[in-house]
CSV table of N, CA and C in Angstrom, one decimal:
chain,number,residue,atom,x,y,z
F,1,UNK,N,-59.1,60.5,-79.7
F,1,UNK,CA,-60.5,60.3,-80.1
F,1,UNK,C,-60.7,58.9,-80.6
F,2,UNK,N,-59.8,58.6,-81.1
F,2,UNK,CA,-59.9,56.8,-81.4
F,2,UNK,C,-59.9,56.4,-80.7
F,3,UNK,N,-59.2,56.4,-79.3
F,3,UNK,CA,-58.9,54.9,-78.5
F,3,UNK,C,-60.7,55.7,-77.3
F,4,UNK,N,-61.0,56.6,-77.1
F,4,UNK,CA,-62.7,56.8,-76.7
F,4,UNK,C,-63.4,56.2,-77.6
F,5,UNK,N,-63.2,56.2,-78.9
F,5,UNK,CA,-64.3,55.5,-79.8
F,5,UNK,C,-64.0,53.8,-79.8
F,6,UNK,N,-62.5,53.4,-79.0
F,6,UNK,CA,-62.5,52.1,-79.5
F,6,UNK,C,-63.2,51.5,-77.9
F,7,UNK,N,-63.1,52.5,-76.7
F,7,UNK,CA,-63.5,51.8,-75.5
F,7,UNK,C,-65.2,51.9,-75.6
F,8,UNK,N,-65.5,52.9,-76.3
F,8,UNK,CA,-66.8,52.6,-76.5
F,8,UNK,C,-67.1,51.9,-77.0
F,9,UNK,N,-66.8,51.4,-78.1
F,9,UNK,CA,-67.2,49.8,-78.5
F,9,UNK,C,-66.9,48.4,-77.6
F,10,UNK,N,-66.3,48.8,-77.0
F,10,UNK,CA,-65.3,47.5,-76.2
F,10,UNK,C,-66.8,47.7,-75.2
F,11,UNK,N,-67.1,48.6,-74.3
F,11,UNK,CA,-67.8,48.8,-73.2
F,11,UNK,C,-69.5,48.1,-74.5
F,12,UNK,N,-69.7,48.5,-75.4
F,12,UNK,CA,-70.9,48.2,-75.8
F,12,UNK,C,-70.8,46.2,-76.1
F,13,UNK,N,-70.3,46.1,-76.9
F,13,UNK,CA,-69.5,44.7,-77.1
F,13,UNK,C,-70.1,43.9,-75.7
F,14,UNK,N,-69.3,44.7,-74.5
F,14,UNK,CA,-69.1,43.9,-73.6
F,14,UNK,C,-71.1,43.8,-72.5
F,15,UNK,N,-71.2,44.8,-72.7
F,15,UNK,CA,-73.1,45.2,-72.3
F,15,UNK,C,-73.7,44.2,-73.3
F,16,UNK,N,-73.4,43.8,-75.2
F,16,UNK,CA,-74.0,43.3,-75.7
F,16,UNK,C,-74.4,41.8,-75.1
F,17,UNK,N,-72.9,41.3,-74.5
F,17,UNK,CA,-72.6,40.0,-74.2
F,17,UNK,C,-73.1,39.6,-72.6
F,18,UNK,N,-73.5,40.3,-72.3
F,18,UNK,CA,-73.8,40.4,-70.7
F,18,UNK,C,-75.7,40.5,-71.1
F,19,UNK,N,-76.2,41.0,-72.0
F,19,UNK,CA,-77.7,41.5,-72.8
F,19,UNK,C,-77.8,39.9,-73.3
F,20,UNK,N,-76.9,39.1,-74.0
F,20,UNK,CA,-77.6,38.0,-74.5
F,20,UNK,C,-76.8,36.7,-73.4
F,21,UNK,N,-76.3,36.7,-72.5
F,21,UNK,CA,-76.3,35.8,-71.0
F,21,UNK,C,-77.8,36.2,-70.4
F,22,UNK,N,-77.9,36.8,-70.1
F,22,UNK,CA,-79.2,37.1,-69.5
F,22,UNK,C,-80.1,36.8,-70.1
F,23,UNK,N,-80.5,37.3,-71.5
F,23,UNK,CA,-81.3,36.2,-72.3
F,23,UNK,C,-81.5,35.4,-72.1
F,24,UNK,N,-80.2,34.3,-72.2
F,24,UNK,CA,-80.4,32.4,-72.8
F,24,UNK,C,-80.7,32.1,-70.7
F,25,UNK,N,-79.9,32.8,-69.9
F,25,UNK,CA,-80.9,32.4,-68.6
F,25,UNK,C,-82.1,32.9,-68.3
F,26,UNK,N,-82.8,34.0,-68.5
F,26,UNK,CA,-84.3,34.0,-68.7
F,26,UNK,C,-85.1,32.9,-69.6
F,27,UNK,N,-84.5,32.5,-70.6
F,27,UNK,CA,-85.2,31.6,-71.7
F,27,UNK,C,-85.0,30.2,-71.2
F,28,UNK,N,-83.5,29.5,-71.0
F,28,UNK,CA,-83.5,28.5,-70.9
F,28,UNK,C,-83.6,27.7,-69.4
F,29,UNK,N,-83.4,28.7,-68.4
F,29,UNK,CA,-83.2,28.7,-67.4
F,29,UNK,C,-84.9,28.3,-66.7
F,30,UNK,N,-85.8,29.1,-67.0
F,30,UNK,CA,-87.4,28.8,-67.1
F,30,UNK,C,-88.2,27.8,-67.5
F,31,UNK,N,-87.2,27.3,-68.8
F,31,UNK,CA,-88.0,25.9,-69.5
F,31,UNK,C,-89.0,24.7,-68.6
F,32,UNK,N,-88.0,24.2,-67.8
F,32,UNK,CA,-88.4,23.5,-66.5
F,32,UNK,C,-89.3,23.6,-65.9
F,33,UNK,N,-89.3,24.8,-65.4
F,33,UNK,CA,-90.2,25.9,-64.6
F,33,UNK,C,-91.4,25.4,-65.1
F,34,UNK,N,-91.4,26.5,-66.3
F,34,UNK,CA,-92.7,26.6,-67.0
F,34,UNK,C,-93.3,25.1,-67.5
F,35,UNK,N,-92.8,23.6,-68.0
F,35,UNK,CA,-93.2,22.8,-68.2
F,35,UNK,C,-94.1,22.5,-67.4
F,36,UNK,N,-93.2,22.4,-65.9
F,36,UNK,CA,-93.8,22.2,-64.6
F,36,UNK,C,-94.8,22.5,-64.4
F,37,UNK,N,-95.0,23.8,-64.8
F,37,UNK,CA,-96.1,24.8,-63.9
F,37,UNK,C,-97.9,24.6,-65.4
F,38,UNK,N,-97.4,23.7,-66.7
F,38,UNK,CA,-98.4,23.9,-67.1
F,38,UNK,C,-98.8,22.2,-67.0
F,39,UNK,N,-97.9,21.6,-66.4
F,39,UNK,CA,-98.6,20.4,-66.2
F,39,UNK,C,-100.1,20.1,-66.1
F,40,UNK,N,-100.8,19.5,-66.5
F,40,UNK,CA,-102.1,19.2,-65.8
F,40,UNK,C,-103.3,20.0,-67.4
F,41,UNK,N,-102.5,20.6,-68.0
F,41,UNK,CA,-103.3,21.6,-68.8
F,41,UNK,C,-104.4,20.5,-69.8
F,42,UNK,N,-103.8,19.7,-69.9
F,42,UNK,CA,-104.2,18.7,-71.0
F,42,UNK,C,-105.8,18.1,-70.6
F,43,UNK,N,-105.3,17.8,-69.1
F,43,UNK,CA,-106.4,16.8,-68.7
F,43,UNK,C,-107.9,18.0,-68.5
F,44,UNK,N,-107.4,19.2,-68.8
F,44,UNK,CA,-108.9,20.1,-68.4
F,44,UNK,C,-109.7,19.9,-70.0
F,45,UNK,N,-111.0,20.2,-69.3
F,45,UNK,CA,-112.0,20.1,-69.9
F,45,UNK,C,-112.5,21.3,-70.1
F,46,UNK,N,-112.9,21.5,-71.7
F,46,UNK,CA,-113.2,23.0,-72.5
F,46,UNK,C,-112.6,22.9,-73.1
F,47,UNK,N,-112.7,24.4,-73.5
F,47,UNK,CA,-112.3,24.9,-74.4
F,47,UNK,C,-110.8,25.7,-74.0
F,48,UNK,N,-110.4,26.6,-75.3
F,48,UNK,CA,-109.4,27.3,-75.2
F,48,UNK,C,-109.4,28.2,-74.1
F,49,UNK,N,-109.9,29.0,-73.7
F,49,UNK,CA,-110.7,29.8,-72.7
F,49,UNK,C,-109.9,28.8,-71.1
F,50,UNK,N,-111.1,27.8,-71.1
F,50,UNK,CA,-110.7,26.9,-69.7
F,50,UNK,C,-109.4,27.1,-69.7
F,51,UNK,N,-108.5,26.3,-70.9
F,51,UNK,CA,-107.2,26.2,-70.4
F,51,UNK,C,-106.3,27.6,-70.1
F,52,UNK,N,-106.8,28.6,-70.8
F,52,UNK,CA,-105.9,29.9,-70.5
F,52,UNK,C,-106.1,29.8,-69.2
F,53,UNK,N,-107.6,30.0,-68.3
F,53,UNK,CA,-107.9,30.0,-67.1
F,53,UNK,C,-107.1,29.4,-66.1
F,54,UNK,N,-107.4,27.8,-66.7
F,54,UNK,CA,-106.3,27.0,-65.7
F,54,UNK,C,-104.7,27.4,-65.6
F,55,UNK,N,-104.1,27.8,-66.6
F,55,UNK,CA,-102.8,28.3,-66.7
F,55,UNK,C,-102.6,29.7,-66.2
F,56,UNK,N,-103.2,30.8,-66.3
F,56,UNK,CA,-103.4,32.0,-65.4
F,56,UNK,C,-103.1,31.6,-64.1
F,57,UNK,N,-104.0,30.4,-63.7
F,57,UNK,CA,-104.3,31.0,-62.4
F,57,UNK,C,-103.6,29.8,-61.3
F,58,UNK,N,-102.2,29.5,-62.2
F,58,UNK,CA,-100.8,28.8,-61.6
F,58,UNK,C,-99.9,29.6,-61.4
F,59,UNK,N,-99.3,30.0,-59.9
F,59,UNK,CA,-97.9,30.7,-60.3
F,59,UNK,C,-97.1,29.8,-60.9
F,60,UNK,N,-96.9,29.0,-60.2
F,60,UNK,CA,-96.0,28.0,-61.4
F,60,UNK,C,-95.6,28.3,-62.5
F,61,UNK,N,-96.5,28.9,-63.4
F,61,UNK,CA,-96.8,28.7,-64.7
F,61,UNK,C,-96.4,30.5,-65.0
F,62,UNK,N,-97.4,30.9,-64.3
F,62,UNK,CA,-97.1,32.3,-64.5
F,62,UNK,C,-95.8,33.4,-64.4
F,63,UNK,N,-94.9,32.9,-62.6
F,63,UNK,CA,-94.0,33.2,-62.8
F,63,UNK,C,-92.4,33.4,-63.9
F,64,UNK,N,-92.4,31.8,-64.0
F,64,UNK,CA,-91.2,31.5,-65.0
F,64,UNK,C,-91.7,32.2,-66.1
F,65,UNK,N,-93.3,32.1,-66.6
F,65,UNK,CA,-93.3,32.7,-67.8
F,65,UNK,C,-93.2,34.2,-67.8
F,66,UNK,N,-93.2,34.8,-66.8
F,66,UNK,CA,-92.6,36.2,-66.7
F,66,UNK,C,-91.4,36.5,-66.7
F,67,UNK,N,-90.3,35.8,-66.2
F,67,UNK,CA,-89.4,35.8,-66.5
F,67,UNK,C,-88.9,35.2,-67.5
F,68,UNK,N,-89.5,34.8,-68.2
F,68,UNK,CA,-88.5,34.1,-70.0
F,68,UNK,C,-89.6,35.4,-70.8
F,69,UNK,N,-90.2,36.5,-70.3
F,69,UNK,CA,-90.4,37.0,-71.0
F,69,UNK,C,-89.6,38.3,-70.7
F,70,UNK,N,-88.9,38.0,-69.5
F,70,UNK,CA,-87.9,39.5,-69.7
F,70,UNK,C,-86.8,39.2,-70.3
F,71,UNK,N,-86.5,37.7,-70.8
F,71,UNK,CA,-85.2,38.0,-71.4
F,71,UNK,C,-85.7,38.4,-73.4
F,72,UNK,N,-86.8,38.3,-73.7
F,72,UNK,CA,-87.0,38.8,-75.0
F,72,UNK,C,-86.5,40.1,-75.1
F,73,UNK,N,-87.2,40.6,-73.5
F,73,UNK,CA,-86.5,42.5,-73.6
F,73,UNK,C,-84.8,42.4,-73.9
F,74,UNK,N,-84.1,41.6,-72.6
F,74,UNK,CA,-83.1,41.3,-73.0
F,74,UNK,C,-82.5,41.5,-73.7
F,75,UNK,N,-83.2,40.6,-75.1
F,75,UNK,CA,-82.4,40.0,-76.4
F,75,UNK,C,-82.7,41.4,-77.2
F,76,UNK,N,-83.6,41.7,-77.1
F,76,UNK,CA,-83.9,43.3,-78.0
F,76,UNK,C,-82.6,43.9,-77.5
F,77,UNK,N,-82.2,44.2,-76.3
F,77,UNK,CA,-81.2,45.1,-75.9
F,77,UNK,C,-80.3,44.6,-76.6
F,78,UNK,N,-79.8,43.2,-77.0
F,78,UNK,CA,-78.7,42.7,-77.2
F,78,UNK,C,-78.2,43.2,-78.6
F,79,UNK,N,-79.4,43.5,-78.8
F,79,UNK,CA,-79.4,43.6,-80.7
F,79,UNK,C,-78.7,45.1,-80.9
F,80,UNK,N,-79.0,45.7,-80.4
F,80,UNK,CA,-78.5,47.6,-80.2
F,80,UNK,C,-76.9,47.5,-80.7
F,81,UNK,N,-76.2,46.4,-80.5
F,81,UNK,CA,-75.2,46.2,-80.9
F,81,UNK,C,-74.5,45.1,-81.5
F,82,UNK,N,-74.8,44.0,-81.7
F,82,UNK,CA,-74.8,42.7,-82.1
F,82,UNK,C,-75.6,42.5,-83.6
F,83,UNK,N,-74.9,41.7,-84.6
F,83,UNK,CA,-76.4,41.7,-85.3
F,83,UNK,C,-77.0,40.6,-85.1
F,84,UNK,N,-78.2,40.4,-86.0
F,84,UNK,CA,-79.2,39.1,-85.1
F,84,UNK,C,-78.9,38.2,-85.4
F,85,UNK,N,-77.6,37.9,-86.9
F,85,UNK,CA,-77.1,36.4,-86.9
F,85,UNK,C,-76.5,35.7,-85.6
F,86,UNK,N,-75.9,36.4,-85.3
F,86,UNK,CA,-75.0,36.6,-84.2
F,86,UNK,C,-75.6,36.2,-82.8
F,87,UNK,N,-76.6,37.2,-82.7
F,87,UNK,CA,-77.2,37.2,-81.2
F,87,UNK,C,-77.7,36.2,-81.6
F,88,UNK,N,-78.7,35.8,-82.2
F,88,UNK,CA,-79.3,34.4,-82.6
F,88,UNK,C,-78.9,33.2,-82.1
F,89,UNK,N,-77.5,33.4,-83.1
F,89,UNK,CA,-77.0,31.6,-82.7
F,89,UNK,C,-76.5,31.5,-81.2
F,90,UNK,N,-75.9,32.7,-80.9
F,90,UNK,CA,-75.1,32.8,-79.0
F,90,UNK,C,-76.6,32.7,-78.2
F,91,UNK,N,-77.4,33.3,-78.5
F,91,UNK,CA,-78.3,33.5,-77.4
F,91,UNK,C,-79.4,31.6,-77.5
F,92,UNK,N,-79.7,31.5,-78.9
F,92,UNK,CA,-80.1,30.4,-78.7
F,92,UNK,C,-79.3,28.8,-78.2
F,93,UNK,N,-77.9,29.0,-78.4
F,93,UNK,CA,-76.6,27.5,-78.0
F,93,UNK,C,-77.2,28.2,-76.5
F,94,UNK,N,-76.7,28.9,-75.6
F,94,UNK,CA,-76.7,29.3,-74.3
F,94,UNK,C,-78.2,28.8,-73.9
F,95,UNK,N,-78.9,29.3,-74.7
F,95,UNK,CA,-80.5,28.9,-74.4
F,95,UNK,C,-80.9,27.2,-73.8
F,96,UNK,N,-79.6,26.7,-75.1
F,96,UNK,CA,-79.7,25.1,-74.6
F,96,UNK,C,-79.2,24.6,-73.8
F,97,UNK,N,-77.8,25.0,-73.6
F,97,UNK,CA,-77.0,25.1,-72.2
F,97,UNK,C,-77.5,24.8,-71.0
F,98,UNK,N,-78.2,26.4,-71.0
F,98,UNK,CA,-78.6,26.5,-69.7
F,98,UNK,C,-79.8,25.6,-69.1
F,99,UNK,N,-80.8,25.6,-70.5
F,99,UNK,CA,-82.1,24.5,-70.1
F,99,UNK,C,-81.9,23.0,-69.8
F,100,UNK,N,-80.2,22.8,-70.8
F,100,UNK,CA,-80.2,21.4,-70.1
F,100,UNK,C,-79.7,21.5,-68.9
F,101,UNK,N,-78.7,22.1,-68.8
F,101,UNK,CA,-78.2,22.5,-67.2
F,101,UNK,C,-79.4,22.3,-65.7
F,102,UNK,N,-80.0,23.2,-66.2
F,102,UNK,CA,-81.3,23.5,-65.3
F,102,UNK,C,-82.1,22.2,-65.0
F,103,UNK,N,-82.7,21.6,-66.3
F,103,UNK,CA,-83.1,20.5,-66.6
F,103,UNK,C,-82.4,19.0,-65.7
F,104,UNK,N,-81.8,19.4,-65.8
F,104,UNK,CA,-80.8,17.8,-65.6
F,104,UNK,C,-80.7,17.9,-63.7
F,105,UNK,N,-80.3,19.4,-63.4
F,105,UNK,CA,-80.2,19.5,-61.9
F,105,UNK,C,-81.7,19.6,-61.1
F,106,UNK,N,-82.4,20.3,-61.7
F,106,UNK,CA,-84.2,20.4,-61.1
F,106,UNK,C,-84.7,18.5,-60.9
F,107,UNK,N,-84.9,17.9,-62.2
F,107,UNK,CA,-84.9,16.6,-63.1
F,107,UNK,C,-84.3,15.8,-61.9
F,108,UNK,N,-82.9,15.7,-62.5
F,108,UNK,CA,-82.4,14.6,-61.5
F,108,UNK,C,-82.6,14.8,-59.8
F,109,UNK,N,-82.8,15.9,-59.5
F,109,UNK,CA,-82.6,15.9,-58.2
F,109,UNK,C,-84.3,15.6,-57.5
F,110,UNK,N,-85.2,15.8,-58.4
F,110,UNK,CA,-86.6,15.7,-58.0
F,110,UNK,C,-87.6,16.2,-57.5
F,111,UNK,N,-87.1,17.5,-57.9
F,111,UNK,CA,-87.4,18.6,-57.5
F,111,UNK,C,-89.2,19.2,-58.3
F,112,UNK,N,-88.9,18.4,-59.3
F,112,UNK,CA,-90.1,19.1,-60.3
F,112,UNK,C,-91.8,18.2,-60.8
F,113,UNK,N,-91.6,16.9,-58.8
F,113,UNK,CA,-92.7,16.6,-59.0
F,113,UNK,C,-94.1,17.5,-58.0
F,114,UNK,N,-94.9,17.5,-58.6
F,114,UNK,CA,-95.9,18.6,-57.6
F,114,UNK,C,-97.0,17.7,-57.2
F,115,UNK,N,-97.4,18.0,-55.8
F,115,UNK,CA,-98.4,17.5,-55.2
F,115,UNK,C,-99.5,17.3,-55.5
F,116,UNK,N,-100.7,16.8,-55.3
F,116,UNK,CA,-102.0,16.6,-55.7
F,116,UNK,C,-102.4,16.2,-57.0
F,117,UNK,N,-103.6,16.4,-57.5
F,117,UNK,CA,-104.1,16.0,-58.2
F,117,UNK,C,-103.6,16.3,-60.1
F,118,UNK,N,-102.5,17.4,-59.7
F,118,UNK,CA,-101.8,17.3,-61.2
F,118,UNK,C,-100.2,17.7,-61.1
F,119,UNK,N,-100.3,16.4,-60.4
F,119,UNK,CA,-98.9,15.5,-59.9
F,119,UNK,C,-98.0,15.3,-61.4
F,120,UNK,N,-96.6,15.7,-62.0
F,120,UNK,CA,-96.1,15.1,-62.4
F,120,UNK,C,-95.5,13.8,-62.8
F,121,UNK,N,-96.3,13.1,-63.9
F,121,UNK,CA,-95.6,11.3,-63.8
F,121,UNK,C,-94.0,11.3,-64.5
F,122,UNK,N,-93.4,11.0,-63.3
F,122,UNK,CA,-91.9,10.7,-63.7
F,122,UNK,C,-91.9,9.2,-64.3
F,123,UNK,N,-91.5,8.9,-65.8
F,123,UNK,CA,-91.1,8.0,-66.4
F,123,UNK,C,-90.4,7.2,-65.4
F,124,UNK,N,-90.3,5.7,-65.6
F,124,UNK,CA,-88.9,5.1,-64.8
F,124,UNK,C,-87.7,4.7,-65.3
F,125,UNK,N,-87.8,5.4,-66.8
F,125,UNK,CA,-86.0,5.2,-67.0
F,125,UNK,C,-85.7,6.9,-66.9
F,126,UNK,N,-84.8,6.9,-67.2
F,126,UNK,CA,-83.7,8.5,-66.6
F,126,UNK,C,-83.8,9.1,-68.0
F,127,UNK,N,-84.8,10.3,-67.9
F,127,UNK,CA,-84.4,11.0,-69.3
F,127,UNK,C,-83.9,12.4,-69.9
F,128,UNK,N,-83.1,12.0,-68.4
F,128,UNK,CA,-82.2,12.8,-68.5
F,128,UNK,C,-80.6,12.3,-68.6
F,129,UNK,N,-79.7,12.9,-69.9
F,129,UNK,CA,-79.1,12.4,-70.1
F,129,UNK,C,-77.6,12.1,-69.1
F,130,UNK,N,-76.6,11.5,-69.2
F,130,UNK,CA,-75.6,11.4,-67.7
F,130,UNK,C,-74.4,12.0,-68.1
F,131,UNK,N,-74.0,12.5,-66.8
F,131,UNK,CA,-73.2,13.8,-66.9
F,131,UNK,C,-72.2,14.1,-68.2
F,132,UNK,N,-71.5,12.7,-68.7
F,132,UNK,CA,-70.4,12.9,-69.5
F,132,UNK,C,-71.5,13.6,-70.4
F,133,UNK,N,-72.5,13.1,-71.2
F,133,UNK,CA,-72.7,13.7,-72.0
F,133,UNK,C,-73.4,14.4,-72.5
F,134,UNK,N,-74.2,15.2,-71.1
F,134,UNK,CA,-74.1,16.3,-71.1
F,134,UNK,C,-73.4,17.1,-71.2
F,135,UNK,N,-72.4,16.9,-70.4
F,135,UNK,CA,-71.2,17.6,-70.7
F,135,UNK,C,-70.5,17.9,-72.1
F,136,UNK,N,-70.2,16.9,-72.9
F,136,UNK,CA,-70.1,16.8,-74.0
F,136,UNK,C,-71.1,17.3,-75.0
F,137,UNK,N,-72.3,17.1,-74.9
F,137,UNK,CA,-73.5,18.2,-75.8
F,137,UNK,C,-73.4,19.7,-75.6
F,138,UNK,N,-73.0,19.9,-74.2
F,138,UNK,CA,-73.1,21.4,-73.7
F,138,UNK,C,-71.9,22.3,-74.8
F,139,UNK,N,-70.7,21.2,-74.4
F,139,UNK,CA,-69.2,22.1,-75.1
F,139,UNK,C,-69.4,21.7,-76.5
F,140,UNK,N,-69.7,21.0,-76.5
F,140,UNK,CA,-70.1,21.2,-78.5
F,140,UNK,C,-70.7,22.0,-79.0
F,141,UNK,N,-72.1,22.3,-78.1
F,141,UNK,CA,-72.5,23.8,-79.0
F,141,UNK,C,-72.2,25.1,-78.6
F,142,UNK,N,-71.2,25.5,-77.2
F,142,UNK,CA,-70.5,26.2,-76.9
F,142,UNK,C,-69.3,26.2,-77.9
F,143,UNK,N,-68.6,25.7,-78.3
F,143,UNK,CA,-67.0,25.3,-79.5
F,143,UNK,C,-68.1,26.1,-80.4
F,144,UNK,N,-69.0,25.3,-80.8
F,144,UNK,CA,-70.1,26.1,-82.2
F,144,UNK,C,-70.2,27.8,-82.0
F,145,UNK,N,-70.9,27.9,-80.7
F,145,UNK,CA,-71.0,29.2,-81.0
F,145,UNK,C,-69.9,30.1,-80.7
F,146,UNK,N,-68.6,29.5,-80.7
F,146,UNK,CA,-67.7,30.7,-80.1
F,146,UNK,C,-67.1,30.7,-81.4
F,147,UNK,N,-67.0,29.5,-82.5
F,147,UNK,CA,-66.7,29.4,-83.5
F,147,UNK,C,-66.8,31.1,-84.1
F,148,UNK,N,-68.6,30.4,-84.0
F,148,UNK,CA,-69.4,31.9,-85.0
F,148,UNK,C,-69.1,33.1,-84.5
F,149,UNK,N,-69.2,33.6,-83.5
F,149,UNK,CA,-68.7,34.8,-82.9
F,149,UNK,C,-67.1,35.3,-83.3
F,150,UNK,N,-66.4,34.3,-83.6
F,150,UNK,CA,-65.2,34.7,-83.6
F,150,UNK,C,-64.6,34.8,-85.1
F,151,UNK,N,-65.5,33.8,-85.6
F,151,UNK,CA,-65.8,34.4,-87.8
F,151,UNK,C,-66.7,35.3,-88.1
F,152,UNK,N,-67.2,35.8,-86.9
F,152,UNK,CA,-68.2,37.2,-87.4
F,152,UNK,C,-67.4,38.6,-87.0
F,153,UNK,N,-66.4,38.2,-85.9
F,153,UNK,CA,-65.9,39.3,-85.4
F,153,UNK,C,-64.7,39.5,-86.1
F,154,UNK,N,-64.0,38.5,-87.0
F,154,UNK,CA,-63.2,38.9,-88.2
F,154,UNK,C,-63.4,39.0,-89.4
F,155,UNK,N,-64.7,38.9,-89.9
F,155,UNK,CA,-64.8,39.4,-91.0
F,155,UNK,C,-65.3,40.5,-90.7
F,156,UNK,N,-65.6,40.9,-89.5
F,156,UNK,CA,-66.3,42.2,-89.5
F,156,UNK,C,-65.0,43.3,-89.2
F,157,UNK,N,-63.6,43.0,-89.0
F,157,UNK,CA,-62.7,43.8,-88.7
F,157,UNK,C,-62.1,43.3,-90.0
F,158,UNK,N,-62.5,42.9,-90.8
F,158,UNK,CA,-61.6,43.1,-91.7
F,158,UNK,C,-62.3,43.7,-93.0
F,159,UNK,N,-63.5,44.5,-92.3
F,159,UNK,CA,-64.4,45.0,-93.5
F,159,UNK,C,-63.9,46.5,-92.6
């Protein structure tokens, strides 16, 4: 009966961690996207109204933001077994991960300027930072959150 109740935890554990991956790539994975896609919002004229309008009626804008809104579902799922200190800090480090990830390869590669009249202006220095240290910002707050996960998962076996 114990070692069913220990794989059930193992199997929940392991769905929790797979619940808040999916998260931080719906969330941070979209950032881009959705920047992208609301470009241009500033230069319209009106009111609050106009701009929902103009933003509606961009897939650009709409898609990504449908998908950073399934990872909220996501992160709810995550919680079923995780607590939210927890899911928190993993889901939001991953969140950054991924966005700079995303960011830096969309970004650098050039991907995220759009045609016509609400054309993206690409600065001309690089602001995107270079690979070492990216690299090095990514695994620093990866080291961070594996830290926490792994001081939450022993004090919580030792309660």
């Amino acid at each position: 009966e114990e070692l069913i109740i220990g794989r059930i935890n193992l199997e929940m554990e392991l769905l929790s961690v797979l619940w808040m991956i999916l998260t931080a790539l719906c969330w941070g994975g979209t950032n881009p996207f959705i920047k992208e896609g609301s470009s241009g919002v500033s230069g319209v004229k009106g009111g609050l109204w106009d701009r929902l309008k103009f933003l509606i009626s961009r897939w650009k804008f709409i898609l990504p933001l449908a998908v950073n809104q399934c990872g909220s579902l996501f992160f709810s799922l995550s919680l079923m077994s995780t607590s939210l200190s927890t899911a928190s800090i993993v889901v939001n480090s991953l969140t950054f991960v991924f966005s700079a990830l995303v960011g830096r390869y969309y970004v650098k590669e050039g991907h995220h300027e759009s045609k016509g009249k609400n054309r993206v202006k690409v600065p001309q220095h690089d602001p995107v930072p270079s690979s070492w240290r990216l690299f090095l910002g990514t695994s620093l707050v990866v080291l961070g959150a594996a830290i926490k996960v792994t001081a939450a998962s022993s004090l919580q076996g030792a309660l």
